[in-house]
Short mmCIF file of N, CA and C in Angstrom, two decimals:
data_model
loop_
_atom_site.label_atom_id
_atom_site.label_comp_id
_atom_site.label_asym_id
_atom_site.label_seq_id
_atom_site.Cartn_x
_atom_site.Cartn_y
_atom_site.Cartn_z
N MET V 1316 -13.90 17.31 221.31
CA MET V 1316 -13.06 18.35 221.86
C MET V 1316 -12.25 17.76 223.01
N ASN V 1317 -10.92 17.91 222.93
CA ASN V 1317 -10.10 17.39 224.02
C ASN V 1317 -10.05 18.38 225.18
N LYS V 1318 -9.39 17.98 226.26
CA LYS V 1318 -9.39 18.77 227.50
C LYS V 1318 -8.78 20.16 227.30
N SER V 1319 -7.66 20.25 226.56
CA SER V 1319 -7.02 21.55 226.38
C SER V 1319 -7.88 22.47 225.49
N GLU V 1320 -8.54 21.89 224.46
CA GLU V 1320 -9.44 22.69 223.63
C GLU V 1320 -10.62 23.20 224.45
N SER V 1321 -11.14 22.34 225.32
CA SER V 1321 -12.25 22.72 226.18
C SER V 1321 -11.86 23.85 227.12
N LYS V 1322 -10.67 23.77 227.70
CA LYS V 1322 -10.18 24.81 228.60
C LYS V 1322 -9.99 26.12 227.84
N TYR V 1323 -9.44 26.04 226.63
CA TYR V 1323 -9.24 27.23 225.78
C TYR V 1323 -10.59 27.88 225.49
N PHE V 1324 -11.58 27.06 225.11
CA PHE V 1324 -12.91 27.56 224.78
C PHE V 1324 -13.57 28.19 226.01
N ASN V 1325 -13.46 27.54 227.17
CA ASN V 1325 -14.06 28.07 228.39
C ASN V 1325 -13.43 29.40 228.79
N THR V 1326 -12.13 29.53 228.62
CA THR V 1326 -11.44 30.78 228.93
C THR V 1326 -11.91 31.88 227.98
N ALA V 1327 -12.03 31.56 226.70
CA ALA V 1327 -12.52 32.53 225.72
C ALA V 1327 -13.94 32.98 226.07
N THR V 1328 -14.78 32.04 226.47
CA THR V 1328 -16.15 32.37 226.85
C THR V 1328 -16.16 33.29 228.07
N LYS V 1329 -15.29 33.03 229.03
CA LYS V 1329 -15.18 33.91 230.22
C LYS V 1329 -14.85 35.34 229.79
N MET V 1330 -13.95 35.47 228.82
CA MET V 1330 -13.56 36.81 228.38
C MET V 1330 -14.68 37.47 227.57
N ASP V 1331 -15.42 36.68 226.78
CA ASP V 1331 -16.60 37.22 226.08
C ASP V 1331 -17.58 37.80 227.09
N LEU V 1332 -17.89 37.02 228.12
CA LEU V 1332 -18.85 37.45 229.13
C LEU V 1332 -18.33 38.63 229.94
N ALA V 1333 -17.02 38.66 230.17
CA ALA V 1333 -16.41 39.80 230.88
C ALA V 1333 -16.58 41.08 230.07
N LEU V 1334 -16.34 41.00 228.77
CA LEU V 1334 -16.51 42.18 227.92
C LEU V 1334 -17.96 42.65 227.93
N ILE V 1335 -18.89 41.72 227.81
CA ILE V 1335 -20.31 42.08 227.85
C ILE V 1335 -20.65 42.77 229.17
N SER V 1336 -20.15 42.22 230.26
CA SER V 1336 -20.38 42.80 231.59
C SER V 1336 -19.83 44.22 231.67
N LEU V 1337 -18.64 44.43 231.15
CA LEU V 1337 -18.02 45.76 231.19
C LEU V 1337 -18.74 46.75 230.27
N LEU V 1338 -19.28 46.27 229.15
CA LEU V 1338 -20.03 47.14 228.24
C LEU V 1338 -21.30 47.68 228.89
N LYS V 1339 -21.81 46.99 229.90
CA LYS V 1339 -22.97 47.49 230.64
C LYS V 1339 -22.61 48.73 231.44
N LYS V 1340 -21.32 48.85 231.79
CA LYS V 1340 -20.88 49.90 232.71
C LYS V 1340 -20.23 51.09 232.02
N LYS V 1341 -19.61 50.86 230.85
CA LYS V 1341 -18.87 51.95 230.22
C LYS V 1341 -18.73 51.72 228.72
N PRO V 1342 -18.44 52.79 227.97
CA PRO V 1342 -18.24 52.64 226.52
C PRO V 1342 -17.03 51.77 226.21
N PHE V 1343 -17.08 51.12 225.08
CA PHE V 1343 -16.03 50.19 224.65
C PHE V 1343 -14.64 50.82 224.68
N GLU V 1344 -14.54 52.05 224.18
CA GLU V 1344 -13.22 52.67 224.05
C GLU V 1344 -12.52 52.93 225.39
N TYR V 1345 -13.26 52.82 226.49
CA TYR V 1345 -12.66 53.03 227.82
C TYR V 1345 -12.38 51.72 228.56
N ILE V 1346 -12.64 50.61 227.93
CA ILE V 1346 -12.40 49.31 228.56
C ILE V 1346 -10.95 48.90 228.32
N THR V 1347 -10.29 48.42 229.37
CA THR V 1347 -8.88 48.03 229.27
C THR V 1347 -8.72 46.51 229.35
N VAL V 1348 -7.59 46.05 228.89
CA VAL V 1348 -7.26 44.62 228.99
C VAL V 1348 -7.24 44.20 230.45
N SER V 1349 -6.70 45.05 231.31
CA SER V 1349 -6.64 44.73 232.75
C SER V 1349 -8.04 44.50 233.32
N GLU V 1350 -9.00 45.35 232.95
CA GLU V 1350 -10.37 45.20 233.44
C GLU V 1350 -10.99 43.90 232.94
N ILE V 1351 -10.75 43.58 231.68
CA ILE V 1351 -11.28 42.34 231.12
C ILE V 1351 -10.71 41.15 231.88
N CYS V 1352 -9.40 41.16 232.09
CA CYS V 1352 -8.74 40.05 232.79
C CYS V 1352 -9.24 39.91 234.22
N GLU V 1353 -9.38 41.04 234.90
CA GLU V 1353 -9.86 41.00 236.28
C GLU V 1353 -11.29 40.46 236.35
N THR V 1354 -12.14 40.93 235.45
CA THR V 1354 -13.54 40.49 235.43
C THR V 1354 -13.65 39.01 235.06
N ALA V 1355 -12.81 38.57 234.12
CA ALA V 1355 -12.85 37.17 233.68
C ALA V 1355 -12.09 36.24 234.62
N GLY V 1356 -11.24 36.80 235.47
CA GLY V 1356 -10.44 35.98 236.37
C GLY V 1356 -9.30 35.26 235.66
N VAL V 1357 -8.70 35.96 234.68
CA VAL V 1357 -7.57 35.38 233.93
C VAL V 1357 -6.40 36.36 233.96
N ASN V 1358 -5.21 35.87 233.62
CA ASN V 1358 -4.01 36.70 233.55
C ASN V 1358 -3.94 37.43 232.22
N ARG V 1359 -3.18 38.54 232.20
CA ARG V 1359 -2.98 39.27 230.94
C ARG V 1359 -2.34 38.37 229.88
N SER V 1360 -1.41 37.51 230.30
CA SER V 1360 -0.77 36.62 229.34
C SER V 1360 -1.79 35.69 228.69
N THR V 1361 -2.80 35.30 229.44
CA THR V 1361 -3.87 34.46 228.89
C THR V 1361 -4.67 35.24 227.86
N PHE V 1362 -4.96 36.51 228.17
CA PHE V 1362 -5.66 37.35 227.19
C PHE V 1362 -4.88 37.39 225.89
N TYR V 1363 -3.58 37.66 225.97
CA TYR V 1363 -2.77 37.80 224.76
C TYR V 1363 -2.48 36.46 224.08
N LEU V 1364 -2.70 35.37 224.76
CA LEU V 1364 -2.64 34.06 224.13
C LEU V 1364 -3.82 33.89 223.17
N HIS V 1365 -4.96 34.48 223.54
CA HIS V 1365 -6.18 34.38 222.74
C HIS V 1365 -6.33 35.49 221.70
N TYR V 1366 -5.93 36.72 222.06
CA TYR V 1366 -6.21 37.90 221.23
C TYR V 1366 -5.00 38.81 221.15
N GLU V 1367 -4.92 39.57 220.06
CA GLU V 1367 -3.89 40.60 219.95
C GLU V 1367 -4.40 41.92 220.52
N THR V 1368 -5.70 42.19 220.33
CA THR V 1368 -6.27 43.46 220.78
C THR V 1368 -7.65 43.22 221.39
N ILE V 1369 -8.17 44.24 222.06
CA ILE V 1369 -9.53 44.17 222.58
C ILE V 1369 -10.52 44.09 221.40
N GLY V 1370 -10.15 44.70 220.28
CA GLY V 1370 -10.99 44.61 219.08
C GLY V 1370 -11.18 43.18 218.62
N ASP V 1371 -10.14 42.36 218.73
CA ASP V 1371 -10.25 40.94 218.38
C ASP V 1371 -11.25 40.24 219.30
N LEU V 1372 -11.18 40.57 220.60
CA LEU V 1372 -12.14 40.01 221.55
C LEU V 1372 -13.55 40.48 221.20
N LEU V 1373 -13.69 41.74 220.83
CA LEU V 1373 -15.00 42.27 220.46
C LEU V 1373 -15.59 41.50 219.28
N ASN V 1374 -14.76 41.23 218.27
CA ASN V 1374 -15.23 40.46 217.11
C ASN V 1374 -15.68 39.06 217.53
N GLU V 1375 -14.90 38.43 218.40
CA GLU V 1375 -15.28 37.09 218.87
C GLU V 1375 -16.55 37.14 219.71
N THR V 1376 -16.69 38.17 220.53
CA THR V 1376 -17.88 38.31 221.37
C THR V 1376 -19.12 38.46 220.50
N THR V 1377 -19.01 39.22 219.43
CA THR V 1377 -20.14 39.38 218.50
C THR V 1377 -20.50 38.03 217.89
N ARG V 1378 -19.49 37.27 217.46
CA ARG V 1378 -19.75 35.92 216.91
C ARG V 1378 -20.39 35.03 217.97
N TYR V 1379 -19.90 35.11 219.20
CA TYR V 1379 -20.45 34.33 220.32
C TYR V 1379 -21.94 34.65 220.50
N LEU V 1380 -22.30 35.94 220.48
CA LEU V 1380 -23.70 36.33 220.64
C LEU V 1380 -24.56 35.82 219.48
N LEU V 1381 -24.04 35.93 218.26
CA LEU V 1381 -24.80 35.47 217.10
C LEU V 1381 -24.96 33.95 217.09
N ASP V 1382 -23.90 33.23 217.43
CA ASP V 1382 -23.99 31.76 217.49
C ASP V 1382 -24.98 31.34 218.56
N SER V 1383 -24.92 32.01 219.69
CA SER V 1383 -25.86 31.72 220.78
C SER V 1383 -27.29 31.97 220.31
N PHE V 1384 -27.50 33.08 219.62
CA PHE V 1384 -28.83 33.42 219.10
C PHE V 1384 -29.32 32.37 218.11
N LEU V 1385 -28.48 32.00 217.16
CA LEU V 1385 -28.89 31.03 216.13
C LEU V 1385 -29.19 29.66 216.72
N SER V 1386 -28.55 29.32 217.84
CA SER V 1386 -28.78 28.01 218.45
C SER V 1386 -30.22 27.86 218.97
N TYR V 1387 -30.93 28.96 219.12
CA TYR V 1387 -32.31 28.90 219.59
C TYR V 1387 -33.29 28.49 218.49
N PHE V 1388 -32.86 28.53 217.26
CA PHE V 1388 -33.73 28.17 216.14
C PHE V 1388 -33.50 26.72 215.73
N SER V 1389 -34.55 26.05 215.33
CA SER V 1389 -34.43 24.67 214.87
C SER V 1389 -33.71 24.65 213.53
N ASN V 1390 -33.16 23.50 213.18
CA ASN V 1390 -32.50 23.36 211.87
C ASN V 1390 -33.48 23.61 210.75
N ASP V 1391 -34.73 23.20 210.95
CA ASP V 1391 -35.78 23.42 209.95
C ASP V 1391 -35.98 24.91 209.71
N THR V 1392 -36.02 25.67 210.79
CA THR V 1392 -36.21 27.12 210.69
C THR V 1392 -35.01 27.76 210.02
N GLN V 1393 -33.80 27.33 210.39
CA GLN V 1393 -32.59 27.90 209.79
C GLN V 1393 -32.50 27.58 208.30
N SER V 1394 -33.01 26.42 207.89
CA SER V 1394 -32.89 26.01 206.49
C SER V 1394 -33.74 26.88 205.56
N VAL V 1395 -34.79 27.51 206.08
CA VAL V 1395 -35.61 28.40 205.25
C VAL V 1395 -34.75 29.51 204.67
N ALA V 1396 -33.83 30.05 205.48
CA ALA V 1396 -32.96 31.13 205.01
C ALA V 1396 -32.08 30.68 203.85
N LEU V 1397 -31.79 29.38 203.78
CA LEU V 1397 -30.95 28.87 202.70
C LEU V 1397 -31.74 28.60 201.42
N ASN V 1398 -33.06 28.54 201.54
CA ASN V 1398 -33.91 28.18 200.39
C ASN V 1398 -34.95 29.26 200.10
N LEU V 1399 -34.57 30.51 200.21
CA LEU V 1399 -35.52 31.61 200.06
C LEU V 1399 -36.21 31.64 198.70
N LYS V 1400 -35.50 31.25 197.67
CA LYS V 1400 -36.07 31.33 196.33
C LYS V 1400 -36.99 30.15 196.00
N ASP V 1401 -36.84 29.05 196.75
CA ASP V 1401 -37.59 27.84 196.43
C ASP V 1401 -38.73 27.51 197.38
N CYS V 1402 -38.69 28.03 198.60
CA CYS V 1402 -39.71 27.63 199.58
C CYS V 1402 -41.04 28.33 199.31
N GLU V 1403 -42.09 27.80 199.92
CA GLU V 1403 -43.43 28.37 199.78
C GLU V 1403 -43.46 29.76 200.40
N LEU V 1404 -44.31 30.64 199.85
CA LEU V 1404 -44.41 32.00 200.37
C LEU V 1404 -44.82 32.03 201.84
N ASN V 1405 -45.71 31.11 202.24
CA ASN V 1405 -46.15 31.13 203.65
C ASN V 1405 -45.00 30.81 204.61
N GLU V 1406 -43.95 30.14 204.13
CA GLU V 1406 -42.78 29.87 204.97
C GLU V 1406 -41.93 31.12 205.18
N LEU V 1407 -42.16 32.14 204.38
CA LEU V 1407 -41.39 33.38 204.46
C LEU V 1407 -42.05 34.43 205.36
N MET V 1408 -43.14 34.07 205.98
CA MET V 1408 -43.82 34.97 206.92
C MET V 1408 -43.15 34.81 208.28
N PHE V 1409 -42.18 35.67 208.58
CA PHE V 1409 -41.38 35.53 209.79
C PHE V 1409 -42.05 36.07 211.04
N ILE V 1410 -43.16 36.79 210.87
CA ILE V 1410 -43.88 37.30 212.04
C ILE V 1410 -44.92 36.25 212.43
N CYS V 1411 -44.41 35.17 213.02
CA CYS V 1411 -45.25 34.07 213.48
C CYS V 1411 -44.52 33.38 214.63
N ASP V 1412 -45.23 32.55 215.36
CA ASP V 1412 -44.64 31.90 216.54
C ASP V 1412 -43.39 31.09 216.21
N LYS V 1413 -43.35 30.47 215.04
CA LYS V 1413 -42.21 29.63 214.65
C LYS V 1413 -40.89 30.40 214.71
N TYR V 1414 -40.94 31.68 214.37
CA TYR V 1414 -39.73 32.51 214.38
C TYR V 1414 -39.66 33.42 215.60
N LEU V 1415 -40.80 33.96 216.01
CA LEU V 1415 -40.80 34.89 217.14
C LEU V 1415 -40.48 34.21 218.47
N THR V 1416 -40.99 32.98 218.67
CA THR V 1416 -40.77 32.30 219.96
C THR V 1416 -39.28 32.10 220.26
N PRO V 1417 -38.47 31.55 219.34
CA PRO V 1417 -37.04 31.42 219.66
C PRO V 1417 -36.35 32.78 219.84
N TYR V 1418 -36.74 33.74 219.02
CA TYR V 1418 -36.16 35.09 219.11
C TYR V 1418 -36.46 35.71 220.47
N LEU V 1419 -37.71 35.68 220.88
CA LEU V 1419 -38.11 36.28 222.16
C LEU V 1419 -37.58 35.48 223.35
N THR V 1420 -37.49 34.17 223.21
CA THR V 1420 -36.94 33.34 224.29
C THR V 1420 -35.47 33.68 224.50
N TYR V 1421 -34.73 33.85 223.41
CA TYR V 1421 -33.32 34.25 223.51
C TYR V 1421 -33.20 35.59 224.24
N ILE V 1422 -34.02 36.54 223.84
CA ILE V 1422 -33.96 37.87 224.46
C ILE V 1422 -34.25 37.77 225.95
N LYS V 1423 -35.28 37.01 226.30
CA LYS V 1423 -35.64 36.88 227.72
C LYS V 1423 -34.55 36.16 228.51
N ASP V 1424 -33.99 35.10 227.93
CA ASP V 1424 -32.93 34.34 228.62
C ASP V 1424 -31.65 35.16 228.80
N TYR V 1425 -31.38 36.04 227.86
CA TYR V 1425 -30.16 36.85 227.89
C TYR V 1425 -30.50 38.34 227.88
N LYS V 1426 -31.48 38.73 228.69
CA LYS V 1426 -31.94 40.12 228.64
C LYS V 1426 -30.84 41.12 228.95
N GLU V 1427 -29.92 40.78 229.86
CA GLU V 1427 -28.82 41.70 230.15
C GLU V 1427 -27.91 41.87 228.93
N VAL V 1428 -27.61 40.76 228.27
CA VAL V 1428 -26.77 40.79 227.08
C VAL V 1428 -27.47 41.57 225.98
N PHE V 1429 -28.75 41.34 225.80
CA PHE V 1429 -29.48 42.01 224.73
C PHE V 1429 -29.60 43.51 225.00
N THR V 1430 -29.75 43.88 226.26
CA THR V 1430 -29.79 45.31 226.60
C THR V 1430 -28.48 45.97 226.19
N VAL V 1431 -27.36 45.31 226.46
CA VAL V 1431 -26.05 45.81 226.04
C VAL V 1431 -25.98 45.85 224.51
N ALA V 1432 -26.45 44.80 223.86
CA ALA V 1432 -26.39 44.74 222.40
C ALA V 1432 -27.18 45.88 221.76
N LEU V 1433 -28.34 46.20 222.32
CA LEU V 1433 -29.13 47.31 221.78
C LEU V 1433 -28.44 48.65 222.01
N ALA V 1434 -27.88 48.81 223.20
CA ALA V 1434 -27.23 50.08 223.54
C ALA V 1434 -25.91 50.26 222.79
N GLN V 1435 -25.24 49.16 222.48
CA GLN V 1435 -23.90 49.23 221.89
C GLN V 1435 -23.88 48.58 220.50
N ASN V 1436 -25.00 48.65 219.76
CA ASN V 1436 -25.05 47.91 218.50
C ASN V 1436 -24.01 48.36 217.48
N LYS V 1437 -23.61 49.63 217.50
CA LYS V 1437 -22.55 50.06 216.57
C LYS V 1437 -21.22 49.40 216.94
N ILE V 1438 -20.92 49.38 218.23
CA ILE V 1438 -19.67 48.78 218.70
C ILE V 1438 -19.65 47.29 218.40
N LEU V 1439 -20.76 46.60 218.67
CA LEU V 1439 -20.81 45.15 218.47
C LEU V 1439 -20.96 44.77 217.00
N GLY V 1440 -21.14 45.75 216.12
CA GLY V 1440 -21.21 45.46 214.69
C GLY V 1440 -22.56 44.94 214.23
N PHE V 1441 -23.61 45.13 215.03
CA PHE V 1441 -24.91 44.61 214.64
C PHE V 1441 -25.51 45.36 213.46
N GLU V 1442 -25.08 46.60 213.22
CA GLU V 1442 -25.55 47.30 212.02
C GLU V 1442 -25.09 46.55 210.77
N ASP V 1443 -23.86 46.04 210.80
CA ASP V 1443 -23.36 45.24 209.67
C ASP V 1443 -24.14 43.94 209.54
N VAL V 1444 -24.50 43.35 210.68
CA VAL V 1444 -25.29 42.11 210.66
C VAL V 1444 -26.64 42.39 210.03
N TYR V 1445 -27.31 43.48 210.45
CA TYR V 1445 -28.60 43.84 209.86
C TYR V 1445 -28.46 44.09 208.35
N LYS V 1446 -27.37 44.75 207.95
CA LYS V 1446 -27.15 45.03 206.53
C LYS V 1446 -27.02 43.72 205.74
N ARG V 1447 -26.23 42.78 206.28
CA ARG V 1447 -26.07 41.48 205.60
C ARG V 1447 -27.39 40.71 205.58
N MET V 1448 -28.14 40.79 206.70
CA MET V 1448 -29.44 40.11 206.73
C MET V 1448 -30.38 40.71 205.70
N PHE V 1449 -30.34 42.04 205.54
CA PHE V 1449 -31.19 42.68 204.53
C PHE V 1449 -30.81 42.18 203.14
N GLU V 1450 -29.52 42.19 202.85
CA GLU V 1450 -29.07 41.80 201.51
C GLU V 1450 -29.34 40.32 201.21
N ASN V 1451 -29.12 39.46 202.20
CA ASN V 1451 -29.17 38.02 201.95
C ASN V 1451 -30.49 37.35 202.30
N ILE V 1452 -31.30 37.97 203.17
CA ILE V 1452 -32.55 37.34 203.59
C ILE V 1452 -33.75 38.21 203.27
N PHE V 1453 -33.79 39.42 203.84
CA PHE V 1453 -35.00 40.23 203.73
C PHE V 1453 -35.25 40.73 202.31
N ASN V 1454 -34.21 41.18 201.62
CA ASN V 1454 -34.40 41.67 200.26
C ASN V 1454 -34.95 40.57 199.34
N PRO V 1455 -34.39 39.36 199.36
CA PRO V 1455 -34.98 38.30 198.53
C PRO V 1455 -36.43 37.96 198.92
N ILE V 1456 -36.74 38.04 200.22
CA ILE V 1456 -38.13 37.77 200.64
C ILE V 1456 -39.06 38.85 200.10
N LEU V 1457 -38.67 40.11 200.25
CA LEU V 1457 -39.50 41.20 199.75
C LEU V 1457 -39.65 41.12 198.23
N GLU V 1458 -38.61 40.66 197.57
CA GLU V 1458 -38.69 40.45 196.11
C GLU V 1458 -39.73 39.37 195.79
N ARG V 1459 -39.72 38.30 196.57
CA ARG V 1459 -40.71 37.23 196.35
C ARG V 1459 -42.14 37.73 196.54
N PHE V 1460 -42.32 38.73 197.42
CA PHE V 1460 -43.64 39.31 197.65
C PHE V 1460 -43.91 40.51 196.74
N HIS V 1461 -43.04 40.69 195.74
CA HIS V 1461 -43.20 41.70 194.69
C HIS V 1461 -43.16 43.15 195.18
N TYR V 1462 -42.39 43.41 196.24
CA TYR V 1462 -42.18 44.80 196.65
C TYR V 1462 -41.20 45.43 195.67
N PRO V 1463 -41.47 46.64 195.20
CA PRO V 1463 -40.52 47.31 194.30
C PRO V 1463 -39.16 47.50 194.99
N SER V 1464 -38.09 47.33 194.23
CA SER V 1464 -36.74 47.36 194.81
C SER V 1464 -36.42 48.70 195.47
N ASP V 1465 -36.99 49.80 194.96
CA ASP V 1465 -36.65 51.11 195.52
C ASP V 1465 -37.30 51.40 196.87
N ILE V 1466 -38.22 50.56 197.33
CA ILE V 1466 -38.83 50.80 198.64
C ILE V 1466 -38.54 49.68 199.65
N ARG V 1467 -37.86 48.62 199.22
CA ARG V 1467 -37.63 47.47 200.11
C ARG V 1467 -36.90 47.84 201.40
N GLN V 1468 -35.88 48.67 201.30
CA GLN V 1468 -35.13 49.04 202.49
C GLN V 1468 -36.02 49.79 203.48
N TYR V 1469 -36.90 50.62 202.98
CA TYR V 1469 -37.82 51.37 203.86
C TYR V 1469 -38.82 50.43 204.53
N VAL V 1470 -39.33 49.49 203.77
CA VAL V 1470 -40.28 48.51 204.33
C VAL V 1470 -39.61 47.71 205.44
N MET V 1471 -38.39 47.26 205.17
CA MET V 1471 -37.69 46.45 206.17
C MET V 1471 -37.38 47.25 207.41
N MET V 1472 -36.97 48.51 207.25
CA MET V 1472 -36.67 49.34 208.42
C MET V 1472 -37.94 49.58 209.24
N TYR V 1473 -39.07 49.70 208.57
CA TYR V 1473 -40.34 49.87 209.28
C TYR V 1473 -40.60 48.67 210.19
N TYR V 1474 -40.45 47.48 209.64
CA TYR V 1474 -40.67 46.27 210.44
C TYR V 1474 -39.63 46.11 211.55
N LEU V 1475 -38.35 46.24 211.20
CA LEU V 1475 -37.29 46.05 212.19
C LEU V 1475 -37.38 47.06 213.33
N ASN V 1476 -37.57 48.33 212.99
CA ASN V 1476 -37.62 49.34 214.03
C ASN V 1476 -38.88 49.22 214.88
N GLY V 1477 -39.98 48.82 214.28
CA GLY V 1477 -41.20 48.60 215.06
C GLY V 1477 -41.04 47.45 216.04
N ILE V 1478 -40.50 46.35 215.56
CA ILE V 1478 -40.28 45.19 216.44
C ILE V 1478 -39.26 45.53 217.52
N ASN V 1479 -38.17 46.21 217.13
CA ASN V 1479 -37.16 46.60 218.12
C ASN V 1479 -37.74 47.53 219.18
N ALA V 1480 -38.66 48.42 218.79
CA ALA V 1480 -39.28 49.32 219.78
C ALA V 1480 -40.07 48.52 220.81
N ILE V 1481 -40.77 47.49 220.36
CA ILE V 1481 -41.51 46.63 221.29
C ILE V 1481 -40.53 45.90 222.21
N ILE V 1482 -39.44 45.39 221.65
CA ILE V 1482 -38.43 44.68 222.43
C ILE V 1482 -37.80 45.60 223.47
N VAL V 1483 -37.46 46.82 223.06
CA VAL V 1483 -36.85 47.78 223.99
C VAL V 1483 -37.81 48.07 225.14
N GLU V 1484 -39.07 48.26 224.84
CA GLU V 1484 -40.07 48.52 225.89
C GLU V 1484 -40.18 47.32 226.83
N TRP V 1485 -40.17 46.13 226.25
CA TRP V 1485 -40.24 44.89 227.04
C TRP V 1485 -39.03 44.78 227.96
N LEU V 1486 -37.85 45.09 227.43
CA LEU V 1486 -36.63 45.05 228.24
C LEU V 1486 -36.67 46.09 229.35
N LYS V 1487 -37.17 47.30 229.04
CA LYS V 1487 -37.29 48.35 230.06
C LYS V 1487 -38.16 47.88 231.22
N ASN V 1488 -39.16 47.07 230.91
CA ASN V 1488 -40.08 46.57 231.92
C ASN V 1488 -39.61 45.24 232.52
N GLY V 1489 -38.35 44.89 232.30
CA GLY V 1489 -37.79 43.68 232.90
C GLY V 1489 -38.36 42.40 232.32
N CYS V 1490 -38.78 42.43 231.06
CA CYS V 1490 -39.39 41.26 230.39
C CYS V 1490 -40.55 40.73 231.24
N ASP V 1491 -41.40 41.67 231.67
CA ASP V 1491 -42.51 41.34 232.57
C ASP V 1491 -43.60 40.50 231.90
N LYS V 1492 -43.73 40.58 230.61
CA LYS V 1492 -44.73 39.79 229.89
C LYS V 1492 -44.08 38.52 229.34
N SER V 1493 -44.90 37.51 229.12
CA SER V 1493 -44.39 36.25 228.57
C SER V 1493 -44.02 36.44 227.10
N THR V 1494 -43.24 35.51 226.57
CA THR V 1494 -42.88 35.57 225.15
C THR V 1494 -44.13 35.44 224.28
N ASP V 1495 -45.11 34.65 224.71
CA ASP V 1495 -46.37 34.53 223.96
C ASP V 1495 -47.10 35.86 223.88
N GLU V 1496 -47.14 36.58 225.00
CA GLU V 1496 -47.82 37.88 225.01
C GLU V 1496 -47.12 38.87 224.08
N ILE V 1497 -45.80 38.90 224.12
CA ILE V 1497 -45.05 39.82 223.26
C ILE V 1497 -45.22 39.42 221.80
N SER V 1498 -45.22 38.13 221.52
CA SER V 1498 -45.43 37.65 220.16
C SER V 1498 -46.79 38.13 219.63
N LYS V 1499 -47.80 38.05 220.47
CA LYS V 1499 -49.15 38.51 220.08
C LYS V 1499 -49.18 40.02 219.85
N ILE V 1500 -48.48 40.77 220.70
CA ILE V 1500 -48.42 42.23 220.53
C ILE V 1500 -47.77 42.57 219.19
N ILE V 1501 -46.67 41.90 218.86
CA ILE V 1501 -45.99 42.14 217.58
C ILE V 1501 -46.93 41.80 216.43
N ALA V 1502 -47.61 40.66 216.52
CA ALA V 1502 -48.54 40.25 215.45
C ALA V 1502 -49.66 41.27 215.28
N VAL V 1503 -50.20 41.78 216.39
CA VAL V 1503 -51.27 42.79 216.31
C VAL V 1503 -50.75 44.05 215.62
N CYS V 1504 -49.53 44.46 215.95
CA CYS V 1504 -48.95 45.65 215.32
C CYS V 1504 -48.70 45.46 213.83
N ILE V 1505 -48.32 44.27 213.44
CA ILE V 1505 -48.02 44.00 212.02
C ILE V 1505 -49.29 43.75 211.21
N TYR V 1506 -50.16 42.88 211.73
CA TYR V 1506 -51.32 42.43 210.96
C TYR V 1506 -52.62 43.13 211.31
N GLY V 1507 -52.66 43.86 212.41
CA GLY V 1507 -53.90 44.47 212.88
C GLY V 1507 -54.60 43.54 213.86
N LYS V 1508 -55.44 44.12 214.68
CA LYS V 1508 -56.08 43.37 215.76
C LYS V 1508 -56.91 42.20 215.25
N ASP V 1509 -57.62 42.38 214.15
CA ASP V 1509 -58.51 41.33 213.65
C ASP V 1509 -57.80 40.24 212.88
N ASN V 1510 -56.59 40.48 212.42
CA ASN V 1510 -55.86 39.50 211.60
C ASN V 1510 -54.60 38.97 212.27
N ALA V 1511 -54.44 39.19 213.56
CA ALA V 1511 -53.18 38.86 214.24
C ALA V 1511 -52.91 37.37 214.33
N ASN V 1512 -53.90 36.53 214.17
CA ASN V 1512 -53.68 35.08 214.27
C ASN V 1512 -53.30 34.45 212.95
N GLY V 1513 -53.17 35.18 211.92
CA GLY V 1513 -52.84 34.55 210.65
C GLY V 1513 -52.38 35.49 209.67
#
């Protein structure tokens, strides 16, 4: 990356973070270009050099959050998603430290961002992300475990909403517990107290 590309990227990142900061304070539809520019410390002309609308910035911010999230997972972990039909069944058990630790570490490192993401998930498009994840990852996994197709969406919502409820409670408490403790709580809820280690 040359110097001008680096400057362009850094400016875009400033605007991503400015939008996230503003979403903590008010709904998306009330955020203005002027507020974004003031928060990011850039001129309006710089904003329009990067984006046509605030919606374009929102799309980029969502990609920024997802890229940041995925960077917490090892390449080995990411490759499982690409080989769902061929990998061993035990590799598809996502409620384990291999997957929970990077997920929980990301949440703890970016708790302010994640709080905004949970509160504004419709605006940030995370419902679409969950839908794509269901279609491309969770549905094939549930198929491998022989769940009937007519109940897979319900099973997945049970797991996602249960885990999200634990995360929301953890965030409300300022991430007071370690990622290991939260991982164990999730495992106990999924597998039961006596089977949480495996």
